[in-house]
Coordinates of C-alpha atoms in Angstrom, one line a residue:
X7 CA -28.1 -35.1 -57.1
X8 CA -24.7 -35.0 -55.4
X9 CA -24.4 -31.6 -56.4
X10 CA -27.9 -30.7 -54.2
X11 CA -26.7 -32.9 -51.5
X12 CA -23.3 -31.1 -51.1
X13 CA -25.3 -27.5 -51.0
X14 CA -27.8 -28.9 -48.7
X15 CA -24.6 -30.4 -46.3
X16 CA -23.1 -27.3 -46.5
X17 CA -26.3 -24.8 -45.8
X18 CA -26.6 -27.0 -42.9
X19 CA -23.3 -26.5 -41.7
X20 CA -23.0 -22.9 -42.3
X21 CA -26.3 -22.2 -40.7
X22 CA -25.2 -24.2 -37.6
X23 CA -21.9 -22.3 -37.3
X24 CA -23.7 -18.8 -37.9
X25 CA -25.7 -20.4 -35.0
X26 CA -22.8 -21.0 -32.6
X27 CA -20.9 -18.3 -33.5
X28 CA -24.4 -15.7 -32.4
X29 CA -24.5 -18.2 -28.7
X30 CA -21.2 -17.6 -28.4
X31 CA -21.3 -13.9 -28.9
X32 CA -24.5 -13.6 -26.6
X33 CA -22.9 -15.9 -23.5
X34 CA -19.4 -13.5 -23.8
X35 CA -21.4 -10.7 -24.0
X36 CA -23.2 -11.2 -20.6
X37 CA -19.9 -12.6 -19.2
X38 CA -18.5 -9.2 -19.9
X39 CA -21.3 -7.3 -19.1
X40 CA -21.8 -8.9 -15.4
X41 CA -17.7 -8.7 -15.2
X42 CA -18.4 -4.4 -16.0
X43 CA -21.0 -4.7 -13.0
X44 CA -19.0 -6.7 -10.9
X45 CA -16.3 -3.9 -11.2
X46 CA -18.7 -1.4 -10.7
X47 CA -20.0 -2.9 -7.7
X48 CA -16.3 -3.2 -5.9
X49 CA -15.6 0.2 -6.4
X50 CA -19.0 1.6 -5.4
X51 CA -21.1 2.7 -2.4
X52 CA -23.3 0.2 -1.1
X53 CA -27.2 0.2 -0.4
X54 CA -28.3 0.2 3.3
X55 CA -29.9 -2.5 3.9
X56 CA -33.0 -1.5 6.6
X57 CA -30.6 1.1 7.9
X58 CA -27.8 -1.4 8.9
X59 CA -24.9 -1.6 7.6
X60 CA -24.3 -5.1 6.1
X61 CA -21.8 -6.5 4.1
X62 CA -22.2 -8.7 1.3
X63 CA -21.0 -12.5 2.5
X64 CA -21.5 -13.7 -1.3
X65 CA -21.7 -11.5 -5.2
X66 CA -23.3 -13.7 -7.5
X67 CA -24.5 -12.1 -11.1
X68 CA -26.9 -14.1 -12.5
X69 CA -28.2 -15.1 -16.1
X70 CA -31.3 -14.7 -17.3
X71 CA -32.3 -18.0 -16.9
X72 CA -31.9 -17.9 -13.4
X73 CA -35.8 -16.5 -13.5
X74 CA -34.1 -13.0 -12.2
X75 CA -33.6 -10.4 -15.7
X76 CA -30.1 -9.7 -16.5
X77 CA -30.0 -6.1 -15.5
X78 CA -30.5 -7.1 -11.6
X79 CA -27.7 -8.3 -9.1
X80 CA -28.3 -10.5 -6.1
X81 CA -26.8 -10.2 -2.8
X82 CA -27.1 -12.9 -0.3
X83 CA -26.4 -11.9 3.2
X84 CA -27.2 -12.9 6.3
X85 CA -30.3 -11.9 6.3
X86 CA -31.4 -13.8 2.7
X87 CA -31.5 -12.7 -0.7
X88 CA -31.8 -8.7 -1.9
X89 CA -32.2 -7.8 -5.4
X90 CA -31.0 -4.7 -7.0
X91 CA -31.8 -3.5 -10.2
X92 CA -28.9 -1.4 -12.3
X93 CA -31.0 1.6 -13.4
X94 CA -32.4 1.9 -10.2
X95 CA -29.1 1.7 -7.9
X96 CA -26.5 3.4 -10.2
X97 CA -26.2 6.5 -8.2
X98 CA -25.1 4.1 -4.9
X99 CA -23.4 1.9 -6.7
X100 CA -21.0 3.5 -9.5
X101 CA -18.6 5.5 -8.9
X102 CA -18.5 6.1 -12.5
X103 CA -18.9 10.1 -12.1
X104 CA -16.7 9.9 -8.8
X105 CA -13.1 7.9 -9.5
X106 CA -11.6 8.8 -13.3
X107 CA -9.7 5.5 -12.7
X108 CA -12.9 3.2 -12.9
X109 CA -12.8 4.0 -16.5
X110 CA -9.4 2.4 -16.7
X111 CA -10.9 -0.9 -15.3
X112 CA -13.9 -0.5 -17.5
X113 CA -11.7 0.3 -20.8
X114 CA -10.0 -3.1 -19.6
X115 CA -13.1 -5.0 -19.4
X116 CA -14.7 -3.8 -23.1
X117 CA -11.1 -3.8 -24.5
X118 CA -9.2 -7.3 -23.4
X119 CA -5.9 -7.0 -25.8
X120 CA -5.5 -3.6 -23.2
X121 CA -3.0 -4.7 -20.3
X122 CA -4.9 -3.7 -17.2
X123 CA -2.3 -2.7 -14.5
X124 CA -1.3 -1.2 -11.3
X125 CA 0.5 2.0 -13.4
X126 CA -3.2 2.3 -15.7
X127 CA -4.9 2.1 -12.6
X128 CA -3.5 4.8 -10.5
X129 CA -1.9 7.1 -12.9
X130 CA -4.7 9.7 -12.5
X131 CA -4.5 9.5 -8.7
X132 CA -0.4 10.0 -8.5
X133 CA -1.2 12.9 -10.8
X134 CA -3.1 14.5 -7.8
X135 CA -0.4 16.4 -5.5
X136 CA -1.4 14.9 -2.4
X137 CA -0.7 11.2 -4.1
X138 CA 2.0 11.8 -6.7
X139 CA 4.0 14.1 -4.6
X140 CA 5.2 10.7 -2.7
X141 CA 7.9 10.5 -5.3
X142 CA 9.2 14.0 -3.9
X143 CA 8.7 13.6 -0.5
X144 CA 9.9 9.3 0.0
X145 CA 13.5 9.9 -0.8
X146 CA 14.0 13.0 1.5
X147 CA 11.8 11.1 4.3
X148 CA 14.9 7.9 3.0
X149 CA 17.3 10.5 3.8
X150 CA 16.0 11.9 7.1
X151 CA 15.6 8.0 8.4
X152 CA 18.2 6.6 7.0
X153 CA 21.2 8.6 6.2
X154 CA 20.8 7.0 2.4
X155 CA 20.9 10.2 -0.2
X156 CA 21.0 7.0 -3.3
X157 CA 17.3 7.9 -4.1
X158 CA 17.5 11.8 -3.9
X159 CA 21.2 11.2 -6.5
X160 CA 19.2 9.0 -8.6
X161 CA 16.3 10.9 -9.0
X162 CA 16.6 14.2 -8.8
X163 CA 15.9 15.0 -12.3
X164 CA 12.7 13.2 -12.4
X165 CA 11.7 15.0 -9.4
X166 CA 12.0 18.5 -10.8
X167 CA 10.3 17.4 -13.6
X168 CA 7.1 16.2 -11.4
X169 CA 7.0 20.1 -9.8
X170 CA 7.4 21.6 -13.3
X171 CA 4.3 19.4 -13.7
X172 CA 3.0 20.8 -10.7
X173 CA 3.6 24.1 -11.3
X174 CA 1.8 23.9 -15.3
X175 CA -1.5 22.7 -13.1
X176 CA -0.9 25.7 -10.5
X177 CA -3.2 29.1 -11.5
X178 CA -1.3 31.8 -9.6
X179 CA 0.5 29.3 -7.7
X180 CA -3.0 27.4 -6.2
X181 CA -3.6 24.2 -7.3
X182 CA -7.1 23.5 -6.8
X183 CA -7.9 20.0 -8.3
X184 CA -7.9 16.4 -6.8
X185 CA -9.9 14.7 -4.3
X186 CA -8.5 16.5 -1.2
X187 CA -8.9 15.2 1.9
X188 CA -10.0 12.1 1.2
X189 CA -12.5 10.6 3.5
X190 CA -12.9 13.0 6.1
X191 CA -15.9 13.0 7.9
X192 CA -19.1 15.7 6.6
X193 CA -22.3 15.9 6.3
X194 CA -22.3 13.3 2.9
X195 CA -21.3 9.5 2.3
X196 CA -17.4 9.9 2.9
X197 CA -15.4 9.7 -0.4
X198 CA -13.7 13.4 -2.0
X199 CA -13.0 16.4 0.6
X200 CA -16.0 17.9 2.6
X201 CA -14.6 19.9 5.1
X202 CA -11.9 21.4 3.8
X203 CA -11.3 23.4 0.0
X204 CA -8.8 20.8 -2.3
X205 CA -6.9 23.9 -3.0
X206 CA -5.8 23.9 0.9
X207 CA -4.5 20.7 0.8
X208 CA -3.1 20.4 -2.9
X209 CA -1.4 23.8 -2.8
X210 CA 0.1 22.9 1.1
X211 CA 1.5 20.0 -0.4
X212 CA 2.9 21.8 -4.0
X213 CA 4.9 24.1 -1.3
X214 CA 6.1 21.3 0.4
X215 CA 7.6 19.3 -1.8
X216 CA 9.0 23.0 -3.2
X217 CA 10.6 22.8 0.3
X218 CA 12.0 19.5 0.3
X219 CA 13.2 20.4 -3.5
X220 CA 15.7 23.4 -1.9
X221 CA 16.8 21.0 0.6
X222 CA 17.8 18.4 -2.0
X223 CA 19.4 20.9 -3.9
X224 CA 21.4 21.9 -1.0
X225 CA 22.0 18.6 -0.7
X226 CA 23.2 18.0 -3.7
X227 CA 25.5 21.1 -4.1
X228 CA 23.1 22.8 -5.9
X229 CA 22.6 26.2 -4.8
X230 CA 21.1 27.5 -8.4
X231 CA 18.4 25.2 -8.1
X232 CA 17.9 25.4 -4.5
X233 CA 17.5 29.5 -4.8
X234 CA 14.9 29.0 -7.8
X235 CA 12.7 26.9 -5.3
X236 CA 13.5 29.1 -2.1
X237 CA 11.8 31.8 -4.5
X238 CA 9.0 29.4 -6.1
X239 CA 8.2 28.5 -2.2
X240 CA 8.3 32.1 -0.7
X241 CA 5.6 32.8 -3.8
X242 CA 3.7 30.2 -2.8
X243 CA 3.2 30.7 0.8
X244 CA 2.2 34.1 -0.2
X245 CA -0.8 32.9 -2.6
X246 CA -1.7 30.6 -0.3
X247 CA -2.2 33.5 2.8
X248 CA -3.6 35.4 0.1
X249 CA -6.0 33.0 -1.3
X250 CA -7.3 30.9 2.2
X251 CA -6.6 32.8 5.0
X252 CA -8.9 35.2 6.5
X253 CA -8.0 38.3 8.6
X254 CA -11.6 39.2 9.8
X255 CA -11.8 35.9 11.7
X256 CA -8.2 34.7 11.7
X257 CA -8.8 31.6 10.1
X258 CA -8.1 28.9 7.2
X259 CA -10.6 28.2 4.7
X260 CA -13.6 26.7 6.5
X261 CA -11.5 26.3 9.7
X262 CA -11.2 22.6 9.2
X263 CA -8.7 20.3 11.4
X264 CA -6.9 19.8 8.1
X265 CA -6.7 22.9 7.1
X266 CA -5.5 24.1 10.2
X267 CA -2.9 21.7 10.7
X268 CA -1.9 21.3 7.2
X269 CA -0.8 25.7 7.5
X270 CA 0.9 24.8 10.9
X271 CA 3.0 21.4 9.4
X272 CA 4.0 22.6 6.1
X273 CA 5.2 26.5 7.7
X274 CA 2.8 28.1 5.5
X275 CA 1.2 30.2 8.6
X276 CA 3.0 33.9 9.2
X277 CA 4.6 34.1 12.5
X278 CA 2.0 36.3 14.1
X279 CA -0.9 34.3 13.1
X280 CA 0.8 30.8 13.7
X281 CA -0.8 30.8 17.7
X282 CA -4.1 31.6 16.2
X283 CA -4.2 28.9 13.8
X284 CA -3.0 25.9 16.1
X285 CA -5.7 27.5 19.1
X286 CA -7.8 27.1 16.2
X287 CA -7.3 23.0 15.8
X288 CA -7.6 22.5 19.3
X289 CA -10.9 24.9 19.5
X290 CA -12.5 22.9 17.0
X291 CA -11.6 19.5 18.3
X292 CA -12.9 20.2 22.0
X293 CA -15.6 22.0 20.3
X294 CA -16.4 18.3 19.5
X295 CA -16.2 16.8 22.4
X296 CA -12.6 15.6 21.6
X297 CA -14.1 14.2 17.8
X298 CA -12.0 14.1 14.5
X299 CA -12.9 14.9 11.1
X300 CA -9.9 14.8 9.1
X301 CA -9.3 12.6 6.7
X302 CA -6.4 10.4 4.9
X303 CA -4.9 13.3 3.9
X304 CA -5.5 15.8 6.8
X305 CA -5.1 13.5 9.8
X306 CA -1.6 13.0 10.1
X307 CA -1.0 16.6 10.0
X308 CA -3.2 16.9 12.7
X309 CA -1.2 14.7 14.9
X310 CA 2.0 16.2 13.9
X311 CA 1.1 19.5 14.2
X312 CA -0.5 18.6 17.7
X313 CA 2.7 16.9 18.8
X314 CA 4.6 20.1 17.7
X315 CA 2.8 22.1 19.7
X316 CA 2.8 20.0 23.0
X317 CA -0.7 18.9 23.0
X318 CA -0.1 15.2 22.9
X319 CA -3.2 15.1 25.7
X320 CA -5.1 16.3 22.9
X321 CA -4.7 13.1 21.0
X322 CA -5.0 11.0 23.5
X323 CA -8.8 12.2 24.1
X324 CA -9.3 12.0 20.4
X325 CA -8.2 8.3 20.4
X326 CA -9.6 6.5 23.2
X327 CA -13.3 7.3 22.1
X328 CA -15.6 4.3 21.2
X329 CA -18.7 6.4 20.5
X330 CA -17.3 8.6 17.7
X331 CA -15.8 7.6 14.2
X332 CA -12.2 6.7 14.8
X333 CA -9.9 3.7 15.9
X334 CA -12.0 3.1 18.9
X335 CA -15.4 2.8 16.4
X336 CA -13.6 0.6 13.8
X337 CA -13.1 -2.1 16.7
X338 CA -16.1 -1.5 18.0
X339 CA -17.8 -2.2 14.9
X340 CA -15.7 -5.3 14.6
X341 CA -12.7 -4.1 12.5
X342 CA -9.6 -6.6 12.3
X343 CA -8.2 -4.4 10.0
X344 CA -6.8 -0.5 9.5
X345 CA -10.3 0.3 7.2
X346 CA -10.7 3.0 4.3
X347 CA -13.3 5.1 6.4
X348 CA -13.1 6.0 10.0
X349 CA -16.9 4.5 10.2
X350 CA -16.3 1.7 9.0
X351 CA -18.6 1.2 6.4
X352 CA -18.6 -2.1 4.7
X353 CA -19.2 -0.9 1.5
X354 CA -15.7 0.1 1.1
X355 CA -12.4 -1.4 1.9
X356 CA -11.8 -3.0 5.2
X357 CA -8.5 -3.8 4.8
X358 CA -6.5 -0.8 3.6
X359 CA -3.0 0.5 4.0
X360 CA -4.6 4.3 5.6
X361 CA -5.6 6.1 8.4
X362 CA -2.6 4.4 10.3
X363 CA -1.1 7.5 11.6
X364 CA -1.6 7.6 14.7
X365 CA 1.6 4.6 15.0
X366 CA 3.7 7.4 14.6
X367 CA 2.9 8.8 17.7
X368 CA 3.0 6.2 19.7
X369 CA 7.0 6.2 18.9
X370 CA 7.7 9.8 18.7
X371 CA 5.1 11.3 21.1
X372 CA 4.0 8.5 23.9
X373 CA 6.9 6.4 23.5
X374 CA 8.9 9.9 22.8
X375 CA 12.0 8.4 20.7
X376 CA 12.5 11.5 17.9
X377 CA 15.4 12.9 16.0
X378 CA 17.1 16.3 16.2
X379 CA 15.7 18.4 13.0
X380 CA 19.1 18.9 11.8
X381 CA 19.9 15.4 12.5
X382 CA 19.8 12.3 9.8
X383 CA 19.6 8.2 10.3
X384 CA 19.3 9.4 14.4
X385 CA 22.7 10.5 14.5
X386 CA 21.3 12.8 17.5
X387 CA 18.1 11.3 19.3
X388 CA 15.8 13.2 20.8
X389 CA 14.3 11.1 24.0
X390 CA 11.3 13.0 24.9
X391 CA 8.1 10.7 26.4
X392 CA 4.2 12.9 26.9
X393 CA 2.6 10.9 29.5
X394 CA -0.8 11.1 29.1
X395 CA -4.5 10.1 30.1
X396 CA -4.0 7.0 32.6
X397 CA -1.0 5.7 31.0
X398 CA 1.5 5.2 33.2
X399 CA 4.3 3.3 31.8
X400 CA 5.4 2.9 27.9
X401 CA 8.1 1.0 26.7
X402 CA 9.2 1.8 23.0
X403 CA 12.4 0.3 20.5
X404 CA 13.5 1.4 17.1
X405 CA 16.0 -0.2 15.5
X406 CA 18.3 3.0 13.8
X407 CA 21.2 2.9 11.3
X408 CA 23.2 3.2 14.3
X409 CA 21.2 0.5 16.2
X410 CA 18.5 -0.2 18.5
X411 CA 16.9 3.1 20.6
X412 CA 15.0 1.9 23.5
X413 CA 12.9 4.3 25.4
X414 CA 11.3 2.7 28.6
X415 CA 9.4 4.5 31.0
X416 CA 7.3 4.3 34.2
X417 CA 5.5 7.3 36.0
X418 CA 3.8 7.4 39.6
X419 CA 2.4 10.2 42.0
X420 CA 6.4 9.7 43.4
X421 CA 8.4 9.5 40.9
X422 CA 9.2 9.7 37.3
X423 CA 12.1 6.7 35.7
X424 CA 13.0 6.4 32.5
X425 CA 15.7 3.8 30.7
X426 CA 17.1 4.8 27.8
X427 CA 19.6 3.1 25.6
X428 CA 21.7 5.0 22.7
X429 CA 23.3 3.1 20.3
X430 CA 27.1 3.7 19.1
X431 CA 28.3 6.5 17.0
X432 CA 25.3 8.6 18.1
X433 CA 24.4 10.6 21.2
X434 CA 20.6 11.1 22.7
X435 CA 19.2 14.7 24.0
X436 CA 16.9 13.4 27.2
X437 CA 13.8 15.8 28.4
X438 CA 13.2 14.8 32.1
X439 CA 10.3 16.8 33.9
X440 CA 11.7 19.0 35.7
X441 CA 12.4 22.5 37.0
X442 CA 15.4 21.2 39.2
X443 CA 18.5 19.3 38.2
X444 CA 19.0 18.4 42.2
X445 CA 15.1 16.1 41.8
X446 CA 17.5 14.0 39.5
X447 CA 19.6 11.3 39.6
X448 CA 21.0 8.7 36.8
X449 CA 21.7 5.2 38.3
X450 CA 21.3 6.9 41.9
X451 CA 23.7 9.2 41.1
X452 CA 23.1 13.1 40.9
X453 CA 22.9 14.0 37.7
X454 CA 25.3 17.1 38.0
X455 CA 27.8 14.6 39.1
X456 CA 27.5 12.0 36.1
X457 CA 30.9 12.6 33.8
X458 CA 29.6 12.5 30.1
X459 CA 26.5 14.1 30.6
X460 CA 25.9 17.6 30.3
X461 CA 22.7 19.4 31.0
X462 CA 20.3 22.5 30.5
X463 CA 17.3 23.9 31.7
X464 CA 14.5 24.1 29.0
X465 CA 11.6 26.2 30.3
X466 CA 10.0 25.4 33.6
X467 CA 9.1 22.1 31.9
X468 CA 12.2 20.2 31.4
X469 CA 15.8 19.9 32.0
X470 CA 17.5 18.3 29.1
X471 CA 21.0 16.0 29.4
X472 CA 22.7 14.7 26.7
X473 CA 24.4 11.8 26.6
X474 CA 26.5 9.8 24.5
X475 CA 25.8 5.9 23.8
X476 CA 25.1 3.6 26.4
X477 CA 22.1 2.4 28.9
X478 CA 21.1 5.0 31.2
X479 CA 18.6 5.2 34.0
X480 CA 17.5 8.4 35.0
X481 CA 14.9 9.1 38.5
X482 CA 13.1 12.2 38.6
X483 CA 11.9 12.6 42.1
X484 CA 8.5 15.2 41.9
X485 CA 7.8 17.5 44.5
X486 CA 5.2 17.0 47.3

């Protein structure tokens, strides 16, 4: 009897564990599963919602016994409750076939003893040149700021070895893989390169960072090194002509903005074609009706390479527009934030560290406070404000190695004043509109009379005085 008793007691309790232990494995197994579709869902496109663009207020992922089947998410928005079913919405929501590094968030979610970090996240984007190559091209930009050559001594090494990677990846000296210019505006739902051929942008920045790699050499006392990378760059720029540019219509690729601008910023145009190619950028934004369409990667090069070329009026008109993706849109559409795509979607981020370049213009090209090419940490400033649109007065600071630069100008029909201030230990190259040198004065004093300053006549543009440190005031009085 006691023996039947103690099988029965124990049945029971085996059964009942068996029992526990199969709920438990069903509840963590939904858990994980609505955690995979929660991931999926933040790194996805989003439906739109009656042709409106509305963003989710609340996620939920709901059981089974909610009435709603497991393989169906609910939104709630303003507008109430939408349901969307998995197998119906995968191509707008994954990303699955799109971003190689969702699989490291899903491998995380099916695997939990698998760290998920920052490093497993992104190491197939920094593999990409226009990503990764920030570990060649930070410490020089360190350098050129800052004066500081720690990063460049420190890792050196471990930048060569990132352009022998490059170089493994490169088929005749083109790399052609990556996601290009990333979010530029086309025809499609913004995400990998539309406009312009990833080869463009990916090779562009392979011979840059081959560039920056003979400077450091140089740099570093070198010169072994830095004439294997003059050599690797000069064959380079000669695929690249080869492979993109086309003599019958004298242009790049598709004759994108990015691809345009990324030839004229990284030098990879020929001399005789360089005109062509920057009358090119500016053809195809007017031909727009002053509209962008580069991207994360593309844009910046478009505003340096317009800066470079004296068409700062250019940007302007590209960035005071309301009715075309851009800054103005992104307020316009109630942004509070830099977002991931000039439309603003809200199915992707609206709160991310890109498409802020146009800050740097505002200092260098409104504001006008630059540096000498050949100069590092502002040792020699370069003081040289583009008036544009109806702006008519700007007043910019940066704090340098040396101190604070202050650039501070007004303009009128009358007259044009600028106050400039130079910090110790480094001297300032002023561009003044003007043809004349007798229109100017610097604290009401002709400026041919002014001991310390000496001055030269750039072009029918500008005369250009150079000053040491100190606070200057300088009046350009404009002809009638």
């Amino acid at each position: 009897m006691e023996k039947h008793r103690f099988i029965i007691v124990f049945g029971g309790i085996s059964i009942l564990t068996i029992l526990v232990v199969f709920l438990s494995c069903c509840y963590f197994s939904q858990i994980k599963n609505e955690q995979i579709l929660k991931a999926t869902y933040l790194f996805s496109h989003a439906v739109d919602l009656e042709k409106e663009l509305m963003q989710p207020e609340f996620i939920s992922f709901p059981r089974s016994d909610t009435g709603i089947s497991s393989d169906s998410t609910v939104i709630e928005t303003e507008k109430g409750k939408v349901v969307y079913k998995k197998n119906k919405q995968v191509d707008s929501l994954a990303l699955i076939d799109k971003r190689e590094w969702f699989f490291q968030m899903f491998i995380s979610f099916e695997n939990p003893n698998r760290a998920f970090t920052l490093d497993s996240l992104f190491q197939e984007e920094l593999k990409r040149p226009e990503w990764g190559s920030t570990f060649v091209i930070s410490p020089w930009y360190i350098y050129q700021w800052y004066g500081d050559t720690r990063p460049i001594e420190t890792y050196y090494p471990d930048m060569q070895r990132y352009i022998d990677y490059l170089s493994s990846k490169a088929d005749n000296h083109i790399i052609a893989y990556g996601l290009g210019d990333w979010f530029d505006i086309g025809p499609e739902s913004p995400g990998e390169s539309q406009l312009t051929s990833n080869g463009v942008t990916a090779t562009a920045i392979y011979y840059y960072d081959v560039t920056l790699m003979e400077k450091m050499a140089n740099l570093l006392g070198k010169p072994d090194d830095a004439r294997k990378y003059q050599e690797l760059a000069a064959r380079i720029k000669q695929a690249f002509n080869r492979t993109f540019w086309n003599p019958s219509t004298r242009t790049y690729d598709r004759n994108s903005q990015a691809a345009n601008a990324v030839a004229l910023y990284m030098g990879l145009t020929t001399p005789e074609n360089r005109q062509q190619v920057f009358d090119n950028l500016i053809a195809d934004i007017r031909g727009r009706n002053n509209a962008l369409t580069a991207g994360d990667v593309g844009y910046r090069y478009v505003l340096r390479a317009l800066e470079a070329g004296g068409a700062s009026d250019v940007i302007y008109d590209m960035n005071c527009k309301y009715d075309t993706p851009g800054y103005g849109w992104q307020l316009a559409h109630g942004a509070t934030a830099l977002t991931e795509s000039w439309q603003a979607y809200g199915f992707v981020s609206n709160n991310h560290f890109m498409l802020g370049h146009l800050m740097e213009w505002l200092f260098s090209g409104l504001g006008g406070i630059r540096q000498k090419e050949d100069s590092f940490g502002f040792k020699h400033i370069v003081i040289k404000p583009e008036p544009v649109g109806d702006v008519r007065d700007a007043q910019v600071s940066y704090e340098s190695p040396y101190g604070q630069i202050v650039s501070d100008w007004k303009d009128n029909d009358k007259e044009f004043i600028i106050r400039v201030e130079v910090p110790a230990n480094s001297k300032a190259s002023v561009y003044l509109p003007s043809a004349d040198t007798k229109q100017i004065t610097e604290s009401g004093v002709r400026l041919e009379d002014v001991p310390g300053i000496s001055c030269k006549q750039e072009g029918n543009r500008y005369v250009v005085a150079t000053t040491g440190s100190g606070t200057y005031t300088f009046k350009v009085k404009k002809n009638k």
